[in-house]
Short mmCIF file of C-alpha atoms in Angstrom, two decimals:
data_model
loop_
_atom_site.label_atom_id
_atom_site.label_comp_id
_atom_site.label_asym_id
_atom_site.label_seq_id
_atom_site.Cartn_x
_atom_site.Cartn_y
_atom_site.Cartn_z
CA MET A 1 21.42 -69.04 30.12
CA ASP A 2 23.75 -66.34 31.45
CA SER A 3 26.97 -66.10 29.47
CA GLN A 4 28.89 -66.25 32.72
CA GLN A 5 27.47 -69.73 33.32
CA ILE A 6 28.39 -71.18 29.92
CA HIS A 7 31.92 -69.77 29.69
CA PHE A 8 34.52 -72.29 28.50
CA SER A 9 38.13 -71.98 29.62
CA VAL A 10 40.34 -72.66 26.62
CA LEU A 11 43.03 -75.37 26.91
CA LEU A 12 42.10 -75.67 30.57
CA GLN A 13 43.89 -78.85 31.61
CA GLU A 14 46.80 -78.32 29.24
CA SER A 15 47.55 -74.82 30.55
CA VAL A 16 47.26 -75.81 34.22
CA ASP A 17 49.52 -78.82 33.61
CA ALA A 18 51.98 -76.45 31.90
CA LEU A 19 52.45 -74.55 35.17
CA ASN A 20 53.83 -77.70 36.84
CA ILE A 21 52.05 -76.65 40.04
CA GLN A 22 53.77 -77.12 43.38
CA PRO A 23 51.30 -77.44 46.30
CA ASN A 24 52.83 -74.56 48.26
CA GLY A 25 53.78 -72.42 45.28
CA ILE A 26 52.68 -68.90 44.33
CA TYR A 27 50.86 -68.52 41.01
CA ILE A 28 49.35 -65.73 38.94
CA ASP A 29 46.40 -66.02 36.58
CA GLY A 30 46.89 -62.95 34.42
CA THR A 31 43.33 -62.90 33.09
CA PHE A 32 40.70 -64.17 35.52
CA GLY A 33 37.79 -63.90 33.07
CA ARG A 34 35.18 -66.14 34.68
CA GLY A 35 37.67 -68.06 36.75
CA GLY A 36 37.96 -71.42 35.03
CA HIS A 37 41.75 -71.49 35.06
CA SER A 38 41.89 -70.02 38.57
CA ARG A 39 39.60 -72.68 40.01
CA ALA A 40 41.63 -75.44 38.33
CA ILE A 41 44.86 -74.02 39.81
CA LEU A 42 43.32 -73.77 43.29
CA GLN A 43 42.33 -77.44 43.11
CA GLN A 44 46.00 -78.37 42.85
CA LEU A 45 47.30 -76.01 45.52
CA GLY A 46 47.90 -77.09 49.11
CA GLU A 47 47.12 -75.08 52.22
CA GLY A 48 50.35 -73.10 51.83
CA GLY A 49 49.74 -72.25 48.19
CA ARG A 50 48.70 -68.87 46.88
CA LEU A 51 46.97 -67.63 43.73
CA ILE A 52 46.73 -64.03 42.56
CA ALA A 53 44.32 -63.40 39.70
CA ILE A 54 44.30 -60.21 37.64
CA ASP A 55 41.61 -58.68 35.45
CA GLN A 56 40.91 -55.21 34.06
CA ASP A 57 37.22 -55.90 33.54
CA PRO A 58 35.15 -54.65 36.52
CA GLN A 59 32.54 -57.33 35.83
CA ALA A 60 35.18 -60.06 36.14
CA ILE A 61 36.39 -58.57 39.42
CA GLU A 62 32.88 -58.58 40.84
CA TYR A 63 32.29 -62.11 39.61
CA ALA A 64 35.50 -63.29 41.33
CA LYS A 65 34.45 -61.73 44.63
CA GLN A 66 31.03 -63.36 44.41
CA THR A 67 32.13 -66.84 43.39
CA ILE A 68 35.52 -67.62 44.97
CA ASP A 69 35.78 -67.63 48.75
CA ASP A 70 39.23 -69.04 49.41
CA ALA A 71 41.93 -67.75 51.74
CA ARG A 72 44.59 -68.75 49.20
CA PHE A 73 43.05 -66.54 46.50
CA GLU A 74 43.06 -62.80 45.83
CA ILE A 75 41.86 -60.76 42.87
CA GLN A 76 43.72 -57.70 41.56
CA TYR A 77 41.90 -55.10 39.46
CA GLY A 78 44.01 -53.78 36.61
CA SER A 79 46.00 -54.78 33.54
CA PHE A 80 48.51 -57.61 33.66
CA GLU A 81 50.88 -55.11 32.03
CA ASN A 82 51.48 -53.89 35.60
CA ILE A 83 52.36 -57.33 36.94
CA LYS A 84 55.77 -56.25 38.20
CA SER A 85 54.31 -53.48 40.37
CA TYR A 86 51.68 -55.88 41.74
CA CYS A 87 54.47 -58.25 42.73
CA GLU A 88 56.63 -55.45 44.13
CA SER A 89 53.82 -54.28 46.41
CA ARG A 90 53.53 -57.82 47.79
CA GLY A 91 57.25 -58.53 48.03
CA LEU A 92 56.95 -61.28 45.42
CA VAL A 93 59.37 -60.25 42.66
CA GLY A 94 61.37 -63.34 41.76
CA LYS A 95 59.09 -65.59 43.81
CA ILE A 96 56.30 -66.49 41.39
CA ASN A 97 56.25 -70.19 40.53
CA GLY A 98 53.92 -69.88 37.55
CA LEU A 99 52.29 -67.23 35.38
CA LEU A 100 49.38 -67.97 33.05
CA LEU A 101 48.39 -65.48 30.36
CA ASP A 102 45.12 -66.18 28.53
CA LEU A 103 45.09 -63.47 25.87
CA GLY A 104 42.29 -61.94 23.85
CA VAL A 105 38.64 -61.31 24.68
CA SER A 106 36.65 -63.51 27.04
CA SER A 107 33.40 -65.19 25.96
CA PRO A 108 31.27 -63.01 28.29
CA GLN A 109 32.79 -59.88 26.75
CA LEU A 110 31.99 -61.13 23.25
CA ASP A 111 28.50 -62.23 24.22
CA GLU A 112 27.45 -58.99 25.93
CA ALA A 113 26.33 -56.59 23.22
CA GLU A 114 26.88 -53.51 25.39
CA ARG A 115 30.65 -54.17 25.42
CA GLY A 116 30.81 -53.53 21.67
CA PHE A 117 33.31 -56.28 20.78
CA SER A 118 31.21 -58.31 18.36
CA PHE A 119 29.87 -57.46 14.92
CA MET A 120 27.31 -60.22 15.50
CA ARG A 121 25.49 -58.27 18.21
CA GLU A 122 24.44 -54.64 17.99
CA GLY A 123 25.84 -52.50 20.77
CA PRO A 124 27.77 -49.29 21.36
CA LEU A 125 31.04 -49.07 19.46
CA ASP A 126 33.26 -49.50 22.54
CA MET A 127 35.64 -52.52 22.53
CA ARG A 128 37.47 -51.52 25.73
CA MET A 129 38.45 -54.41 27.99
CA ASN A 130 38.43 -51.90 30.83
CA PRO A 131 35.41 -49.68 30.15
CA ASN A 132 36.68 -47.18 32.74
CA GLU A 133 39.92 -46.35 30.94
CA GLY A 134 41.00 -45.01 27.56
CA LEU A 135 39.01 -44.16 24.45
CA SER A 136 36.11 -46.20 23.15
CA ALA A 137 36.43 -47.50 19.59
CA LYS A 138 34.05 -44.77 18.45
CA ASP A 139 36.17 -42.01 20.02
CA TRP A 140 39.41 -43.65 18.93
CA LEU A 141 38.22 -43.63 15.30
CA LYS A 142 37.48 -39.93 15.62
CA SER A 143 40.94 -39.24 17.05
CA VAL A 144 43.14 -41.03 14.48
CA ASP A 145 43.95 -39.92 10.96
CA GLU A 146 43.32 -42.00 7.87
CA LYS A 147 46.97 -42.99 7.46
CA THR A 148 47.17 -44.33 11.02
CA LEU A 149 43.90 -46.21 10.61
CA LYS A 150 45.18 -47.80 7.39
CA LEU A 151 48.31 -49.01 9.16
CA VAL A 152 46.25 -50.41 12.05
CA LEU A 153 43.98 -52.35 9.69
CA GLN A 154 46.98 -53.55 7.70
CA ASN A 155 49.24 -54.53 10.60
CA TYR A 156 46.78 -55.65 13.27
CA GLY A 157 44.05 -57.05 11.04
CA GLU A 158 46.17 -58.18 8.10
CA GLU A 159 43.42 -56.59 6.03
CA ARG A 160 44.00 -56.68 2.24
CA PHE A 161 41.75 -53.69 1.59
CA SER A 162 43.12 -51.51 4.40
CA GLY A 163 43.41 -48.36 2.27
CA ARG A 164 39.86 -48.42 0.96
CA LEU A 165 38.39 -49.35 4.34
CA ALA A 166 40.39 -46.72 6.21
CA ARG A 167 39.20 -44.01 3.85
CA GLU A 168 35.53 -44.98 4.14
CA ILE A 169 35.59 -45.65 7.89
CA LYS A 170 37.34 -42.37 8.65
CA ALA A 171 34.93 -40.41 6.44
CA ALA A 172 31.92 -42.02 8.14
CA SER A 173 33.41 -41.36 11.57
CA ASP A 174 34.02 -37.72 10.71
CA ARG A 175 30.37 -37.47 9.63
CA ASP A 176 29.40 -38.96 13.02
CA GLU A 177 27.74 -41.96 11.39
CA LEU A 178 29.43 -44.69 13.44
CA HIS A 179 27.72 -45.22 16.78
CA THR A 180 27.15 -48.98 17.01
CA THR A 181 28.90 -52.21 16.11
CA THR A 182 26.29 -52.72 13.40
CA ASP A 183 27.09 -49.33 11.86
CA LEU A 184 30.73 -50.32 11.46
CA ALA A 185 30.07 -53.92 10.39
CA GLU A 186 27.60 -52.88 7.69
CA LEU A 187 29.96 -50.23 6.37
CA VAL A 188 32.81 -52.75 6.09
CA LYS A 189 30.53 -55.28 4.43
CA ARG A 190 29.37 -52.67 1.92
CA VAL A 191 32.86 -51.39 1.10
CA SER A 192 34.77 -54.70 0.93
CA PRO A 193 35.20 -55.75 -2.72
CA LYS A 194 35.65 -59.43 -1.82
CA THR A 195 34.66 -61.65 1.08
CA GLU A 196 36.25 -64.78 2.50
CA LYS A 197 34.21 -67.95 2.62
CA ASN A 198 32.63 -68.57 6.03
CA LYS A 199 34.12 -65.34 7.40
CA HIS A 200 32.33 -62.06 8.00
CA PRO A 201 34.09 -59.24 6.10
CA ALA A 202 34.29 -57.17 9.30
CA THR A 203 36.24 -59.82 11.25
CA ARG A 204 39.69 -58.39 10.51
CA THR A 205 38.58 -54.78 10.98
CA PHE A 206 37.07 -55.45 14.39
CA GLN A 207 40.17 -57.36 15.48
CA ALA A 208 42.48 -54.57 14.36
CA ILE A 209 40.55 -51.76 16.03
CA ARG A 210 40.14 -53.78 19.25
CA ILE A 211 43.90 -54.43 19.40
CA ALA A 212 44.63 -50.74 18.88
CA VAL A 213 42.05 -49.52 21.40
CA ASN A 214 43.42 -51.83 24.10
CA ARG A 215 47.12 -51.61 23.08
CA GLU A 216 47.09 -55.40 23.20
CA LEU A 217 50.40 -56.13 21.46
CA ASP A 218 52.36 -53.52 23.42
CA VAL A 219 50.81 -54.79 26.65
CA LEU A 220 51.80 -58.36 25.76
CA LYS A 221 55.40 -57.39 25.05
CA ASN A 222 55.61 -55.53 28.36
CA VAL A 223 54.17 -58.34 30.47
CA LEU A 224 56.48 -60.90 28.85
CA GLU A 225 59.50 -58.78 29.76
CA SER A 226 58.18 -58.44 33.32
CA ALA A 227 57.69 -62.20 33.53
CA ILE A 228 61.44 -62.72 33.52
CA GLU A 229 61.76 -60.63 36.67
CA VAL A 230 58.75 -61.84 38.63
CA LEU A 231 59.22 -65.58 38.05
CA ALA A 232 61.23 -67.68 40.47
CA PRO A 233 63.94 -70.01 39.14
CA GLU A 234 62.18 -72.95 37.46
CA GLY A 235 58.99 -70.85 37.41
CA ARG A 236 56.76 -71.53 34.43
CA LEU A 237 55.28 -69.12 31.88
CA ALA A 238 52.23 -70.35 29.94
CA VAL A 239 50.77 -68.17 27.18
CA ILE A 240 47.50 -68.90 25.35
CA SER A 241 47.09 -66.78 22.21
CA PHE A 242 44.27 -66.60 19.68
CA HIS A 243 45.73 -65.03 16.55
CA SER A 244 49.01 -65.05 14.70
CA LEU A 245 50.13 -61.60 15.86
CA GLU A 246 49.99 -62.55 19.55
CA ASP A 247 51.43 -65.99 18.96
CA ARG A 248 54.34 -64.60 16.96
CA ILE A 249 55.26 -62.27 19.83
CA ALA A 250 55.14 -65.11 22.38
CA LYS A 251 57.07 -67.45 20.08
CA VAL A 252 59.84 -64.94 19.33
CA PHE A 253 60.10 -63.90 22.98
CA ILE A 254 60.55 -67.47 24.19
CA ARG A 255 63.00 -68.21 21.40
CA ASP A 256 65.11 -65.12 22.08
CA GLN A 257 65.19 -65.63 25.84
CA SER A 258 66.27 -69.26 25.32
CA ARG A 259 69.36 -68.39 23.29
CA ILE A 260 72.86 -67.30 24.18
CA LYS A 261 73.24 -63.69 23.08
CA ASP A 262 76.42 -62.15 21.70
CA LEU A 263 76.14 -58.46 22.55
CA PHE A 264 78.79 -57.55 19.95
CA PRO A 265 78.24 -60.00 17.07
CA ASP A 266 80.40 -58.02 14.62
CA SER A 267 83.47 -57.99 16.85
CA PRO A 268 86.37 -60.26 15.74
CA ILE A 269 86.76 -61.40 19.34
CA GLN A 270 84.09 -62.46 21.80
CA ILE A 271 83.64 -59.52 24.16
CA GLU A 272 80.50 -60.32 26.14
CA VAL A 273 77.94 -63.09 26.01
CA VAL A 274 74.60 -63.16 27.82
CA GLU A 275 73.42 -66.57 28.90
CA PRO A 276 69.80 -67.55 28.23
CA VAL A 277 67.34 -66.79 31.03
CA MET A 278 64.55 -69.15 29.96
CA LYS A 279 64.09 -72.43 28.18
CA LYS A 280 61.31 -73.52 25.88
CA VAL A 281 59.23 -76.36 27.28
CA GLY A 282 57.87 -78.77 24.69
CA LYS A 283 56.12 -77.90 21.47
CA PRO A 284 53.13 -75.59 20.93
CA ILE A 285 49.91 -77.18 22.19
CA PHE A 286 46.65 -76.90 20.28
CA PRO A 287 43.10 -77.71 21.43
CA SER A 288 41.75 -81.19 20.84
CA LYS A 289 39.10 -81.93 18.25
CA GLU A 290 36.65 -82.50 21.10
CA GLU A 291 37.36 -79.09 22.64
CA CYS A 292 36.93 -77.35 19.29
CA GLN A 293 33.55 -79.03 18.86
CA GLN A 294 32.45 -78.04 22.36
CA ASN A 295 33.81 -74.50 22.10
CA PRO A 296 34.38 -73.28 18.51
CA ARG A 297 36.14 -70.14 19.83
CA SER A 298 39.05 -72.33 20.94
CA ARG A 299 39.89 -73.36 17.37
CA SER A 300 42.50 -70.66 16.80
CA SER A 301 44.15 -71.00 20.22
CA VAL A 302 47.72 -72.14 20.86
CA LEU A 303 49.61 -72.63 24.11
CA ARG A 304 53.34 -71.96 24.45
CA ILE A 305 55.35 -72.76 27.57
CA ALA A 306 58.70 -71.60 28.93
CA GLU A 307 60.62 -72.04 32.17
CA LYS A 308 62.93 -69.58 33.88
CA LEU A 309 66.44 -70.90 34.36
#
């Protein structure tokens, strides 16, 4: 069966409920993927509602055009990092009633070997969410030095053996020995002194390199800052993350934007205070046991919600 047909949308009902959809509101699905969240949002919109979906994967854009024929829907090709400019071009800054961000890699991207995301399937060492922009993982490895690679593995993959792996990966890249996902996965497996139970030794390395190649954490920080500007008062922000680095950024952002800020905390008198611009809505939401059984990839997901004041 085609991977596009068996795609599961993570925390589907929970994330759509989080948007508190108004029938005539304007909503953005920051990562269309294969459209599960978008279709669920459209089901709750009235005739005056509007949904803008964004994706940087050309295959997702084509899939959206082929499968959703709805006057209330439009698809935007590009990164959700540019959400403010998309809203500016449509005169929608400050008018968005809900923004959903489903982070990470979609199931079709993982399942298609030619995208080079998975160590479980042999394919070119690519890992780009937008295959038309930036460096592939193979070229990125050639461009960085060993010190930078060590920091990437350490910070983005939380890899215990970052120094050893960086040295061996960089040497193999310089010898032009890394062309496929299997090349990299086998090297990591061979070099790693210890392995975690039920976890492939290349898991952390692939995550770290993918995050670096796609600038995922910087992109997330930028879109969260833009969310404050594009959302309407009482507009909702819903963020689904899949690993602790993403979730920490979302958690800290929501926390910081929900607090009163003293711009001069060391001053003996209160000079200027900035009121909070958002409020946290509820507690983090995790997938049900049933969802995890149906879709094991949802197990690490968490949904956080905030509302603009």
